[in-house]
């Protein structure tokens, strides 16, 4: 339930200059069964208290606007003094200010549970505090066995040639009708002893070397396109999106290698969409443009991945022949309850649609976000709400269950 802590929290330090706000926050914490509640009037007091306490508080809740030392300086001081206490930022100031401080906090390397706009609500506080025991729960990387950490580039190379690196497929569906439109191929390393290793671990490793990332991408592309051919034969005509690493965009021979794969498998080029991240294109525009334009000339779809994370303007991107805009999950996930995200989302969708691009929202996890995107005129949705990445053999089964849900998700 929304108003229960998943795990006991022993103590909290609330730093706020307003006695009323402080005691309100303390009441909420009490209600949640937190036994030790310390309070400080401002940053200076908080640091003095921390210095005195043998057992540091489990978490700290910090207001931003305070006389003498504001919340931002306090967080910087905590960093300098090497305190690692999970933080919650609570402020009555605007969401954009709170979110820039949360970004700063994360960039400093401090553990941040989240930012809250005052007045505080019990269930929002619970949601944030429940992140404590499971930081980054969405990222399986944290649970990797230490043996995985010991794998080397050589192991990866061997795995690629042994076909242990395979694509999983995540559905992309029409956001109004719920119909399956395509899939995105996402690499998984199926290690014979260690199990499924996620791409967050081995893609950065592959990207250390032109040769490895080239072989990995070709292996994923080849298997995905072969799979597309099988689906076509079974009358499932869907697009398949494949991720390209920025390193590959400047290579002429790489372009030739991927361009010949679809004809080899009798799959029309139009069915394949190459995804490149926004930042990778903008950071080496000169080199990337040639490859992108030639892929487009051949009829492939081209998608801007992780849109919104790369600080580029839509004007810059409009000069590149993209057919699709994929809005990063950080703007999608939770948008229905964060007005600022929703505004960015809506304007990105409108602009892309006006430029003739198809819009994809990734990371949809709830019906509420799904409905919001329908209202904003987004074309395609992708996310755990619809389906997780899965091995090719599971797609037809998924489709059966999904078709039974269509009535619920249709506009
Ligand atoms: P990406 O291209 O942005 O892929 C989307 C990621 O979001 C996938 O993570 C997917 O499983 C995850 N995701 C999808 N829906 C949801 C949702 O509703 N909630 C949450 N929390 N996450 C969701 P995955 O599979 O772990 O891949 C991570 C990244 O690794 C990819 O991000 C991509 O950048 C990279 N990657 C994966 N496969 C390849 C590949 O074959 N080549 C290259 N160059 N990069 C790849
Ligand atoms: Ca992608
Ligand atoms: Ca993405």
XYZ file of N, CA and C and ligand atoms in Angstrom, residues 184-186 241-244 275-277 303 305-306 326 362 382, ligand 2:
49
model
N 11.584 -3.323 -30.423
C 12.961 -2.842 -30.344
C 13.832 -4.017 -29.910
N 14.930 -4.216 -30.618
C 15.863 -5.276 -30.251
C 16.804 -4.751 -29.171
N 16.858 -5.453 -28.040
C 17.723 -5.045 -26.929
C 18.643 -6.213 -26.577
N 13.369 -2.185 -34.533
C 14.323 -1.111 -34.272
C 15.602 -1.698 -33.687
N 16.731 -1.221 -34.196
C 18.035 -1.730 -33.757
C 18.904 -0.545 -33.327
N 19.559 -0.689 -32.181
C 20.377 0.411 -31.652
C 21.758 0.452 -32.302
N 22.171 1.658 -32.709
C 23.509 1.827 -33.276
C 24.360 2.647 -32.318
N 18.218 3.114 -34.530
C 18.110 4.105 -33.452
C 19.489 4.646 -33.105
N 19.591 5.974 -33.088
C 20.840 6.587 -32.621
C 20.501 7.610 -31.551
N 21.336 7.714 -30.537
C 20.968 8.630 -29.456
C 21.186 10.064 -29.919
N 15.687 6.749 -36.134
C 15.042 7.215 -34.914
C 16.022 7.952 -33.999
N 17.016 8.484 -30.462
C 16.792 7.785 -29.193
C 17.083 8.732 -28.020
N 16.480 8.449 -26.877
C 16.739 9.194 -25.637
C 16.556 10.696 -25.817
N 12.094 9.357 -30.311
C 11.800 8.563 -29.106
C 12.095 9.403 -27.895
N 8.931 6.164 -24.524
C 9.439 4.937 -23.901
C 9.397 5.026 -22.386
N 5.876 2.439 -25.632
C 6.751 1.310 -25.322
C 7.021 1.382 -23.826
Ca 16.962 2.424 -28.031
